[in-house]
Every structure is written in C-alpha cells, then in structure tokens.
Short mmCIF file of N, CA and C in Angstrom, two decimals:
data_model
loop_
_atom_site.label_atom_id
_atom_site.label_comp_id
_atom_site.label_asym_id
_atom_site.label_seq_id
_atom_site.Cartn_x
_atom_site.Cartn_y
_atom_site.Cartn_z
N MET J 1 147.55 156.51 82.23
CA MET J 1 147.09 155.19 82.62
C MET J 1 146.09 154.68 81.58
N SER J 2 146.30 153.45 81.12
CA SER J 2 145.45 152.86 80.09
C SER J 2 144.16 152.33 80.69
N SER J 3 143.07 152.45 79.96
CA SER J 3 141.79 151.91 80.43
C SER J 3 141.60 150.47 79.96
N VAL J 4 142.60 149.94 79.28
CA VAL J 4 142.53 148.56 78.78
C VAL J 4 143.45 147.68 79.60
N ILE J 5 142.96 146.54 80.01
CA ILE J 5 143.77 145.58 80.74
C ILE J 5 144.03 144.41 79.80
N GLU J 6 145.28 144.14 79.54
CA GLU J 6 145.66 143.03 78.67
C GLU J 6 145.76 141.76 79.51
N VAL J 7 145.14 140.72 79.07
CA VAL J 7 145.21 139.43 79.74
C VAL J 7 145.69 138.42 78.71
N GLY J 8 146.81 137.80 79.00
CA GLY J 8 147.31 136.76 78.10
C GLY J 8 147.94 137.32 76.84
N THR J 9 148.38 136.39 76.02
CA THR J 9 149.07 136.75 74.79
C THR J 9 148.33 136.30 73.54
N THR J 10 147.27 135.57 73.71
CA THR J 10 146.56 135.00 72.57
C THR J 10 145.67 136.04 71.91
N ILE J 11 145.84 136.17 70.61
CA ILE J 11 145.03 137.09 69.82
C ILE J 11 144.20 136.27 68.84
N LEU J 12 142.92 136.48 68.86
CA LEU J 12 142.02 135.79 67.94
C LEU J 12 141.76 136.67 66.72
N PRO J 13 141.51 136.04 65.57
CA PRO J 13 141.16 136.85 64.40
C PRO J 13 139.80 137.50 64.58
N ARG J 14 139.61 138.66 63.98
CA ARG J 14 138.30 139.30 63.98
C ARG J 14 137.35 138.43 63.15
N VAL J 15 136.12 138.32 63.57
CA VAL J 15 135.12 137.56 62.83
C VAL J 15 133.85 138.39 62.71
N ARG J 16 133.06 138.08 61.69
CA ARG J 16 131.80 138.81 61.50
C ARG J 16 130.70 138.20 62.36
N TRP J 17 129.96 139.06 63.06
CA TRP J 17 128.85 138.65 63.91
C TRP J 17 127.77 137.94 63.10
N ASP J 18 127.57 138.36 61.86
CA ASP J 18 126.45 137.86 61.06
C ASP J 18 126.83 136.78 60.05
N ALA J 19 128.06 136.27 60.08
CA ALA J 19 128.46 135.22 59.14
C ALA J 19 127.76 133.91 59.50
N ASN J 20 127.23 133.22 58.51
CA ASN J 20 126.60 131.92 58.73
C ASN J 20 127.64 130.93 59.23
N VAL J 21 127.17 129.96 60.04
CA VAL J 21 128.09 128.96 60.59
C VAL J 21 127.57 127.56 60.29
N GLU J 22 128.51 126.62 60.29
CA GLU J 22 128.20 125.21 60.08
C GLU J 22 128.86 124.42 61.21
N LEU J 23 128.11 123.49 61.78
CA LEU J 23 128.64 122.57 62.79
C LEU J 23 129.13 121.34 62.05
N ARG J 24 130.38 120.93 62.33
CA ARG J 24 130.94 119.74 61.68
C ARG J 24 132.00 119.12 62.57
N LYS J 25 132.37 117.89 62.25
CA LYS J 25 133.45 117.22 62.96
C LYS J 25 134.76 117.94 62.64
N ALA J 26 135.66 117.99 63.61
CA ALA J 26 136.94 118.66 63.43
C ALA J 26 137.84 117.87 62.48
N LYS J 27 138.71 118.61 61.80
CA LYS J 27 139.70 118.05 60.88
C LYS J 27 141.08 118.47 61.35
N MET J 28 142.11 117.85 60.78
CA MET J 28 143.49 118.17 61.16
C MET J 28 143.77 119.67 61.05
N LYS J 29 143.26 120.31 60.01
CA LYS J 29 143.51 121.74 59.80
C LYS J 29 142.90 122.61 60.91
N ASP J 30 142.04 122.03 61.72
CA ASP J 30 141.35 122.79 62.77
C ASP J 30 142.11 122.80 64.10
N VAL J 31 143.15 121.99 64.23
CA VAL J 31 143.84 121.89 65.52
C VAL J 31 144.37 123.25 65.98
N GLU J 32 145.05 123.97 65.12
CA GLU J 32 145.61 125.27 65.54
C GLU J 32 144.52 126.26 65.93
N PRO J 33 143.44 126.43 65.14
CA PRO J 33 142.38 127.34 65.59
C PRO J 33 141.68 126.89 66.87
N ILE J 34 141.50 125.59 67.06
CA ILE J 34 140.90 125.10 68.31
C ILE J 34 141.83 125.43 69.48
N TYR J 35 143.11 125.13 69.31
CA TYR J 35 144.11 125.41 70.34
C TYR J 35 144.08 126.90 70.71
N THR J 36 144.07 127.76 69.72
CA THR J 36 144.10 129.20 69.95
C THR J 36 142.84 129.67 70.68
N LEU J 37 141.69 129.16 70.29
CA LEU J 37 140.43 129.54 70.92
C LEU J 37 140.41 129.10 72.39
N ILE J 38 140.79 127.86 72.65
CA ILE J 38 140.82 127.36 74.03
C ILE J 38 141.86 128.13 74.85
N LYS J 39 143.03 128.37 74.28
CA LYS J 39 144.08 129.09 74.99
C LYS J 39 143.63 130.51 75.34
N TYR J 40 142.90 131.15 74.44
CA TYR J 40 142.37 132.49 74.71
C TYR J 40 141.57 132.50 76.02
N TRP J 41 140.65 131.55 76.17
CA TRP J 41 139.82 131.50 77.38
C TRP J 41 140.61 130.99 78.58
N ALA J 42 141.56 130.09 78.36
CA ALA J 42 142.39 129.59 79.47
C ALA J 42 143.23 130.72 80.07
N GLU J 43 143.75 131.60 79.23
CA GLU J 43 144.53 132.73 79.73
C GLU J 43 143.68 133.69 80.56
N ARG J 44 142.39 133.62 80.41
CA ARG J 44 141.47 134.45 81.18
C ARG J 44 140.92 133.70 82.39
N GLY J 45 141.45 132.49 82.62
CA GLY J 45 141.07 131.71 83.80
C GLY J 45 139.71 131.05 83.71
N LEU J 46 139.17 130.89 82.50
CA LEU J 46 137.82 130.36 82.36
C LEU J 46 137.76 128.92 81.88
N MET J 47 138.89 128.37 81.48
CA MET J 47 138.93 126.95 81.12
C MET J 47 140.37 126.48 81.15
N LEU J 48 140.57 125.19 81.05
CA LEU J 48 141.91 124.62 81.03
C LEU J 48 142.45 124.63 79.61
N VAL J 49 143.71 124.95 79.49
CA VAL J 49 144.35 124.89 78.17
C VAL J 49 144.52 123.43 77.78
N ARG J 50 144.47 123.16 76.50
CA ARG J 50 144.71 121.82 75.97
C ARG J 50 145.93 121.91 75.07
N SER J 51 146.86 121.00 75.21
CA SER J 51 148.08 121.03 74.40
C SER J 51 147.77 120.62 72.96
N HIS J 52 148.67 120.98 72.07
CA HIS J 52 148.54 120.52 70.69
C HIS J 52 148.50 118.99 70.67
N ASN J 53 149.36 118.37 71.46
CA ASN J 53 149.41 116.91 71.52
C ASN J 53 148.05 116.34 71.92
N HIS J 54 147.45 116.91 72.94
CA HIS J 54 146.12 116.46 73.39
C HIS J 54 145.10 116.60 72.26
N LEU J 55 145.14 117.73 71.57
CA LEU J 55 144.17 117.95 70.50
C LEU J 55 144.36 116.96 69.36
N TYR J 56 145.59 116.70 68.97
CA TYR J 56 145.83 115.72 67.90
C TYR J 56 145.37 114.33 68.33
N GLU J 57 145.70 113.94 69.56
CA GLU J 57 145.33 112.60 70.03
C GLU J 57 143.83 112.42 70.19
N ASN J 58 143.12 113.51 70.41
CA ASN J 58 141.68 113.44 70.67
C ASN J 58 140.85 114.15 69.61
N LEU J 59 141.43 114.37 68.44
CA LEU J 59 140.75 115.14 67.40
C LEU J 59 139.38 114.56 67.03
N ARG J 60 139.27 113.24 67.04
CA ARG J 60 137.98 112.64 66.68
C ARG J 60 136.87 112.94 67.69
N ASP J 61 137.24 113.39 68.87
CA ASP J 61 136.25 113.79 69.87
C ASP J 61 135.64 115.16 69.55
N PHE J 62 136.38 115.97 68.80
CA PHE J 62 136.02 117.38 68.62
C PHE J 62 135.11 117.64 67.43
N PHE J 63 134.32 118.67 67.60
CA PHE J 63 133.54 119.24 66.50
C PHE J 63 133.76 120.74 66.59
N VAL J 64 133.51 121.42 65.49
CA VAL J 64 133.74 122.86 65.43
C VAL J 64 132.56 123.55 64.78
N LEU J 65 132.48 124.84 65.04
CA LEU J 65 131.59 125.72 64.30
C LEU J 65 132.49 126.56 63.41
N GLU J 66 132.31 126.41 62.11
CA GLU J 66 133.10 127.17 61.14
C GLU J 66 132.18 128.16 60.45
N ASP J 67 132.62 129.43 60.38
CA ASP J 67 131.79 130.42 59.71
C ASP J 67 132.08 130.42 58.21
N GLU J 68 131.24 131.11 57.47
CA GLU J 68 131.35 131.10 56.02
C GLU J 68 132.63 131.75 55.51
N ASP J 69 133.34 132.45 56.39
CA ASP J 69 134.62 133.05 56.03
C ASP J 69 135.79 132.11 56.34
N GLY J 70 135.48 130.92 56.86
CA GLY J 70 136.52 129.94 57.15
C GLY J 70 137.11 130.03 58.54
N HIS J 71 136.52 130.84 59.42
CA HIS J 71 137.01 130.97 60.79
C HIS J 71 136.33 129.97 61.71
N ILE J 72 137.10 129.36 62.59
CA ILE J 72 136.53 128.49 63.63
C ILE J 72 136.07 129.42 64.75
N VAL J 73 134.76 129.44 64.98
CA VAL J 73 134.18 130.34 65.98
C VAL J 73 133.66 129.57 67.20
N GLY J 74 133.85 128.25 67.20
CA GLY J 74 133.44 127.45 68.34
C GLY J 74 134.06 126.08 68.28
N SER J 75 134.28 125.50 69.46
CA SER J 75 134.78 124.13 69.53
C SER J 75 134.13 123.43 70.71
N GLY J 76 134.11 122.14 70.63
CA GLY J 76 133.59 121.31 71.71
C GLY J 76 133.95 119.88 71.44
N ALA J 77 133.89 119.05 72.48
CA ALA J 77 134.24 117.65 72.32
C ALA J 77 133.39 116.77 73.23
N LEU J 78 133.22 115.55 72.81
CA LEU J 78 132.63 114.51 73.65
C LEU J 78 133.69 113.44 73.78
N HIS J 79 134.21 113.29 74.99
CA HIS J 79 135.28 112.33 75.26
C HIS J 79 134.72 111.15 76.05
N ILE J 80 134.72 109.98 75.46
CA ILE J 80 134.19 108.78 76.12
C ILE J 80 135.20 108.29 77.15
N LEU J 81 134.72 108.09 78.38
CA LEU J 81 135.57 107.59 79.45
C LEU J 81 135.34 106.11 79.74
N TRP J 82 134.11 105.69 79.61
CA TRP J 82 133.77 104.31 79.92
C TRP J 82 132.44 104.01 79.26
N HIS J 83 131.96 102.81 79.39
CA HIS J 83 130.72 102.42 78.71
C HIS J 83 129.51 103.23 79.15
N ASP J 84 129.59 103.84 80.34
CA ASP J 84 128.40 104.51 80.86
C ASP J 84 128.57 106.01 81.10
N ILE J 85 129.70 106.59 80.66
CA ILE J 85 129.88 108.02 80.91
C ILE J 85 130.87 108.64 79.92
N ALA J 86 130.55 109.87 79.52
CA ALA J 86 131.42 110.64 78.63
C ALA J 86 131.46 112.08 79.13
N GLU J 87 132.57 112.75 78.80
CA GLU J 87 132.77 114.13 79.24
C GLU J 87 132.59 115.10 78.08
N VAL J 88 131.86 116.17 78.33
CA VAL J 88 131.79 117.30 77.41
C VAL J 88 132.95 118.21 77.80
N ARG J 89 133.83 118.48 76.83
CA ARG J 89 135.03 119.28 77.15
C ARG J 89 135.41 120.17 75.99
N GLY J 90 136.31 121.10 76.28
CA GLY J 90 136.82 121.98 75.22
C GLY J 90 135.77 122.88 74.60
N LEU J 91 134.70 123.15 75.34
CA LEU J 91 133.59 123.96 74.83
C LEU J 91 133.98 125.43 74.89
N ALA J 92 134.16 126.04 73.73
CA ALA J 92 134.60 127.44 73.67
C ALA J 92 133.96 128.12 72.47
N VAL J 93 133.60 129.38 72.65
CA VAL J 93 133.01 130.19 71.59
C VAL J 93 133.82 131.47 71.46
N HIS J 94 134.09 131.87 70.23
CA HIS J 94 134.82 133.10 69.95
C HIS J 94 134.12 134.26 70.67
N PRO J 95 134.87 135.15 71.32
CA PRO J 95 134.24 136.23 72.08
C PRO J 95 133.36 137.15 71.23
N GLU J 96 133.65 137.29 69.95
CA GLU J 96 132.82 138.14 69.08
C GLU J 96 131.56 137.43 68.61
N ARG J 97 131.40 136.14 68.95
CA ARG J 97 130.20 135.40 68.55
C ARG J 97 129.41 134.92 69.77
N GLN J 98 129.76 135.41 70.95
CA GLN J 98 129.04 135.05 72.17
C GLN J 98 127.61 135.59 72.11
N GLY J 99 126.71 134.92 72.78
CA GLY J 99 125.33 135.38 72.87
C GLY J 99 124.45 134.98 71.71
N GLN J 100 124.94 134.11 70.84
CA GLN J 100 124.16 133.67 69.68
C GLN J 100 123.69 132.22 69.81
N GLY J 101 123.89 131.61 70.96
CA GLY J 101 123.45 130.24 71.18
C GLY J 101 124.42 129.18 70.68
N PHE J 102 125.64 129.57 70.34
CA PHE J 102 126.60 128.61 69.79
C PHE J 102 127.09 127.61 70.85
N GLY J 103 127.28 128.08 72.08
CA GLY J 103 127.68 127.17 73.16
C GLY J 103 126.60 126.11 73.38
N ARG J 104 125.37 126.56 73.40
CA ARG J 104 124.23 125.65 73.56
C ARG J 104 124.19 124.64 72.41
N TRP J 105 124.38 125.13 71.19
CA TRP J 105 124.35 124.28 70.01
C TRP J 105 125.40 123.17 70.12
N MET J 106 126.62 123.53 70.51
CA MET J 106 127.69 122.54 70.62
C MET J 106 127.45 121.57 71.78
N ALA J 107 126.95 122.08 72.91
CA ALA J 107 126.66 121.19 74.04
C ALA J 107 125.57 120.19 73.68
N LEU J 108 124.55 120.66 72.96
CA LEU J 108 123.48 119.76 72.53
C LEU J 108 123.97 118.78 71.47
N ALA J 109 124.92 119.19 70.65
CA ALA J 109 125.52 118.27 69.67
C ALA J 109 126.27 117.15 70.39
N ALA J 110 126.98 117.49 71.45
CA ALA J 110 127.68 116.47 72.24
C ALA J 110 126.68 115.53 72.90
N GLU J 111 125.60 116.09 73.41
CA GLU J 111 124.55 115.27 74.02
C GLU J 111 123.93 114.32 72.99
N ARG J 112 123.64 114.84 71.81
CA ARG J 112 123.06 114.02 70.74
C ARG J 112 124.01 112.87 70.37
N GLU J 113 125.30 113.18 70.26
CA GLU J 113 126.28 112.15 69.93
C GLU J 113 126.32 111.08 71.03
N ALA J 114 126.28 111.50 72.29
CA ALA J 114 126.27 110.55 73.40
C ALA J 114 125.04 109.64 73.32
N LYS J 115 123.89 110.23 73.04
CA LYS J 115 122.67 109.42 72.91
C LYS J 115 122.79 108.45 71.75
N ASP J 116 123.31 108.93 70.62
CA ASP J 116 123.47 108.07 69.45
C ASP J 116 124.41 106.90 69.72
N LEU J 117 125.40 107.12 70.57
CA LEU J 117 126.37 106.07 70.92
C LEU J 117 125.87 105.16 72.04
N GLY J 118 124.75 105.53 72.67
CA GLY J 118 124.20 104.73 73.76
C GLY J 118 124.88 105.00 75.10
N ILE J 119 125.44 106.16 75.26
CA ILE J 119 126.09 106.54 76.52
C ILE J 119 125.02 107.15 77.42
N PRO J 120 124.79 106.57 78.60
CA PRO J 120 123.66 107.00 79.41
C PRO J 120 123.87 108.27 80.25
N GLN J 121 125.11 108.74 80.38
CA GLN J 121 125.34 109.90 81.24
C GLN J 121 126.52 110.70 80.72
N ILE J 122 126.39 112.02 80.78
CA ILE J 122 127.49 112.91 80.40
C ILE J 122 127.77 113.85 81.56
N PHE J 123 128.98 114.36 81.58
CA PHE J 123 129.34 115.30 82.63
C PHE J 123 130.33 116.30 82.07
N ALA J 124 130.59 117.33 82.85
CA ALA J 124 131.61 118.32 82.50
C ALA J 124 132.20 118.88 83.79
N TRP J 125 133.46 119.27 83.71
CA TRP J 125 134.09 120.09 84.74
C TRP J 125 134.00 121.51 84.20
N THR J 126 133.51 122.43 84.98
CA THR J 126 133.27 123.77 84.44
C THR J 126 133.38 124.86 85.50
N LEU J 127 133.63 126.05 85.01
CA LEU J 127 133.50 127.26 85.82
C LEU J 127 132.25 128.03 85.38
N GLN J 128 131.56 127.50 84.38
CA GLN J 128 130.35 128.13 83.83
C GLN J 128 129.12 127.29 84.21
N VAL J 129 128.92 127.14 85.50
CA VAL J 129 127.87 126.26 86.02
C VAL J 129 126.49 126.67 85.52
N ARG J 130 126.20 127.95 85.53
CA ARG J 130 124.88 128.43 85.14
C ARG J 130 124.55 128.01 83.69
N PHE J 131 125.55 128.07 82.81
CA PHE J 131 125.35 127.65 81.42
C PHE J 131 124.88 126.19 81.38
N PHE J 132 125.58 125.32 82.07
CA PHE J 132 125.24 123.90 82.03
C PHE J 132 123.92 123.59 82.74
N THR J 133 123.64 124.25 83.86
CA THR J 133 122.36 123.98 84.53
C THR J 133 121.19 124.45 83.68
N SER J 134 121.41 125.47 82.85
CA SER J 134 120.34 125.91 81.94
C SER J 134 120.03 124.86 80.88
N LEU J 135 120.95 123.92 80.69
CA LEU J 135 120.76 122.82 79.73
C LEU J 135 120.30 121.53 80.41
N GLY J 136 119.97 121.60 81.69
CA GLY J 136 119.46 120.43 82.39
C GLY J 136 120.49 119.63 83.16
N TYR J 137 121.71 120.11 83.24
CA TYR J 137 122.74 119.44 84.05
C TYR J 137 122.48 119.73 85.51
N GLN J 138 122.95 118.83 86.36
CA GLN J 138 122.85 118.99 87.80
C GLN J 138 124.26 119.11 88.38
N VAL J 139 124.43 120.01 89.32
CA VAL J 139 125.71 120.11 90.02
C VAL J 139 125.89 118.85 90.84
N THR J 140 127.09 118.32 90.84
CA THR J 140 127.37 117.09 91.56
C THR J 140 128.65 117.24 92.35
N THR J 141 128.84 116.37 93.30
CA THR J 141 130.09 116.36 94.04
C THR J 141 131.05 115.39 93.35
N ARG J 142 132.31 115.58 93.61
CA ARG J 142 133.32 114.68 93.04
C ARG J 142 133.07 113.24 93.48
N GLU J 143 132.61 113.08 94.70
CA GLU J 143 132.38 111.74 95.25
C GLU J 143 131.26 110.99 94.53
N GLN J 144 130.35 111.72 93.90
CA GLN J 144 129.22 111.08 93.23
C GLN J 144 129.55 110.65 91.79
N LEU J 145 130.72 111.06 91.29
CA LEU J 145 131.12 110.67 89.94
C LEU J 145 131.93 109.38 89.99
N PRO J 146 131.91 108.60 88.92
CA PRO J 146 132.66 107.35 88.92
C PRO J 146 134.17 107.60 88.99
N PRO J 147 134.93 106.71 89.59
CA PRO J 147 136.38 106.88 89.71
C PRO J 147 137.08 107.09 88.36
N LYS J 148 136.56 106.54 87.30
CA LYS J 148 137.17 106.67 85.98
C LYS J 148 137.31 108.14 85.57
N VAL J 149 136.46 108.99 86.07
CA VAL J 149 136.47 110.41 85.74
C VAL J 149 137.78 111.08 86.17
N PHE J 150 138.40 110.56 87.21
CA PHE J 150 139.58 111.19 87.78
C PHE J 150 140.90 110.74 87.16
N ALA J 151 140.87 109.82 86.22
CA ALA J 151 142.10 109.30 85.61
C ALA J 151 142.95 110.42 85.02
N GLU J 152 142.34 111.37 84.36
CA GLU J 152 143.10 112.46 83.74
C GLU J 152 143.33 113.62 84.70
N CYS J 153 142.57 113.70 85.76
CA CYS J 153 142.71 114.80 86.71
C CYS J 153 144.09 114.82 87.36
N SER J 154 144.65 113.66 87.64
CA SER J 154 145.93 113.61 88.34
C SER J 154 147.07 114.26 87.55
N ALA J 155 146.91 114.38 86.23
CA ALA J 155 147.94 115.02 85.40
C ALA J 155 147.73 116.52 85.27
N CYS J 156 146.65 117.03 85.80
CA CYS J 156 146.32 118.45 85.66
C CYS J 156 147.17 119.28 86.62
N PRO J 157 147.69 120.42 86.14
CA PRO J 157 148.49 121.27 87.03
C PRO J 157 147.68 121.88 88.18
N PHE J 158 146.38 121.86 88.07
CA PHE J 158 145.52 122.43 89.12
C PHE J 158 144.89 121.35 90.00
N TYR J 159 145.40 120.13 89.92
CA TYR J 159 144.82 119.00 90.63
C TYR J 159 144.58 119.30 92.12
N ASP J 160 145.58 119.86 92.79
CA ASP J 160 145.45 120.13 94.23
C ASP J 160 144.69 121.41 94.54
N ASN J 161 144.41 122.21 93.52
CA ASN J 161 143.76 123.49 93.70
C ASN J 161 142.65 123.69 92.68
N CYS J 162 141.89 122.67 92.41
CA CYS J 162 140.89 122.72 91.35
C CYS J 162 139.72 123.62 91.74
N ARG J 163 139.36 124.52 90.82
CA ARG J 163 138.22 125.40 91.02
C ARG J 163 136.99 124.94 90.25
N GLU J 164 137.17 123.96 89.37
CA GLU J 164 136.07 123.56 88.51
C GLU J 164 135.01 122.79 89.29
N ILE J 165 133.78 122.94 88.84
CA ILE J 165 132.62 122.29 89.45
C ILE J 165 132.16 121.18 88.52
N GLY J 166 131.80 120.06 89.09
CA GLY J 166 131.27 118.95 88.30
C GLY J 166 129.78 119.13 88.06
N VAL J 167 129.39 118.91 86.82
CA VAL J 167 127.97 118.91 86.46
C VAL J 167 127.71 117.65 85.66
N THR J 168 126.53 117.10 85.82
CA THR J 168 126.21 115.86 85.14
C THR J 168 124.78 115.88 84.61
N LYS J 169 124.58 115.13 83.55
CA LYS J 169 123.24 115.02 82.96
C LYS J 169 123.00 113.56 82.62
N VAL J 170 121.93 113.02 83.13
CA VAL J 170 121.55 111.64 82.86
C VAL J 170 120.71 111.61 81.60
N LEU J 171 121.13 110.79 80.64
CA LEU J 171 120.41 110.66 79.38
C LEU J 171 119.56 109.39 79.36
N ASP J 172 119.95 108.40 80.16
CA ASP J 172 119.25 107.12 80.25
C ASP J 172 119.38 106.65 81.70
N ALA J 173 118.36 106.97 82.52
CA ALA J 173 118.42 106.71 83.96
C ALA J 173 118.62 105.23 84.29
N GLU J 174 118.08 104.36 83.47
CA GLU J 174 118.17 102.93 83.75
C GLU J 174 119.61 102.42 83.68
N ASN J 175 120.44 103.03 82.83
CA ASN J 175 121.81 102.54 82.63
C ASN J 175 122.90 103.51 83.11
N ALA J 176 122.52 104.60 83.74
CA ALA J 176 123.51 105.58 84.21
C ALA J 176 124.27 105.07 85.41
N PHE J 177 125.44 105.63 85.65
CA PHE J 177 126.27 105.28 86.79
C PHE J 177 125.52 105.61 88.08
N ARG J 178 125.60 104.68 89.02
CA ARG J 178 125.03 104.91 90.36
C ARG J 178 126.12 104.61 91.36
N LYS J 179 126.36 105.54 92.24
CA LYS J 179 127.35 105.35 93.30
C LYS J 179 126.84 104.26 94.23
N SER J 180 127.71 103.33 94.60
CA SER J 180 127.33 102.26 95.52
C SER J 180 126.77 102.86 96.80
N GLY J 181 125.65 102.34 97.23
CA GLY J 181 125.03 102.82 98.44
C GLY J 181 124.16 104.05 98.23
N ALA J 182 124.06 104.50 96.98
CA ALA J 182 123.26 105.70 96.72
C ALA J 182 121.84 105.34 96.36
#
C-alpha cells in the first residue's frame, strides 16, 4: 500500500524556494502556466478551474509572479464587474513557494489596482476565508452583494452546489455598494 495519495493529473515544474520573484502584468506566454497552476489547485478542490478561453479573454486582468528562473509561481486577477465593484480571482501560489507572503502580495496588488482605478469595493469567492479576513476582508452573504456579481455564477458547474464563501473589502466607504434598505 502506497503512502502517497495522487490527486488530479496536473504536474507543476519544480521551483527553487529561494529564487527572486517579480510581480508583473501577465503576457500571452503566461496563459499556459497560469492555467496549469490554477488547474493544480482546482483538482484539489481549492479553487475553480479557468479555461484557456477564459484566460485569453481576461488576460489583461491577470498579473503573475515570475521567478528568476522564468517560472510562474503565482497568479491573480482583478476583474471589474461594474463601476463600484471588482472581483479578486485566480489567486494561486505554487505549492513549493507557499508561506512566503506571495498570496498576500498578489491580493494587495489587486487592491492597489482597484484603488488606482477608483473602484470602491472588491470581493472574492473563496474557500480560503481565513487568508482574506487576515487582509481585512469581511465575510458577507450572497444577498449583501450586488446582483451584477452573479452574472458569471450561472455558468458555473457548481452553481447549485456552491461551497465558496463571499468576502468583501470596502476601499472607499462613501462610494461602495449598499444594499437597498441596509
């Protein structure tokens, strides 16, 4: 009996723990490594897979962490939904580079971009609630989010059985979405 449990089919390249990294906007050449990194975690039930088509169509939303050896060791995106809200999505870190603050770095980069664009509120659907609350996000109910947030949910294969939790962070309270009657 093997002491190793194989989950999924995605194999990531080995990367060095101590290689320097650079945060930058994603390029066309990054689609396959982003896809592979996200698929790795999706096969483990920790995030939703994103298709190649989705990544190409939304490439300008993405940024990556590239190490000095040319490996993509992190990805993340800020997807604008409306004038007052954007979603942090596709946040993934290579398993051999976990624990170095890269997830935090990418989440804060998305937040900075939202602030620079004048977007008053960001949110995420996540199974990693503790990570986001450590960054100042608040757990929210689906009912408290604007209807625009659900436009893409209806196409998700897990729509009727969603396990993800909504978290939100207000960047500009004066202009953030407010539920009617709230």
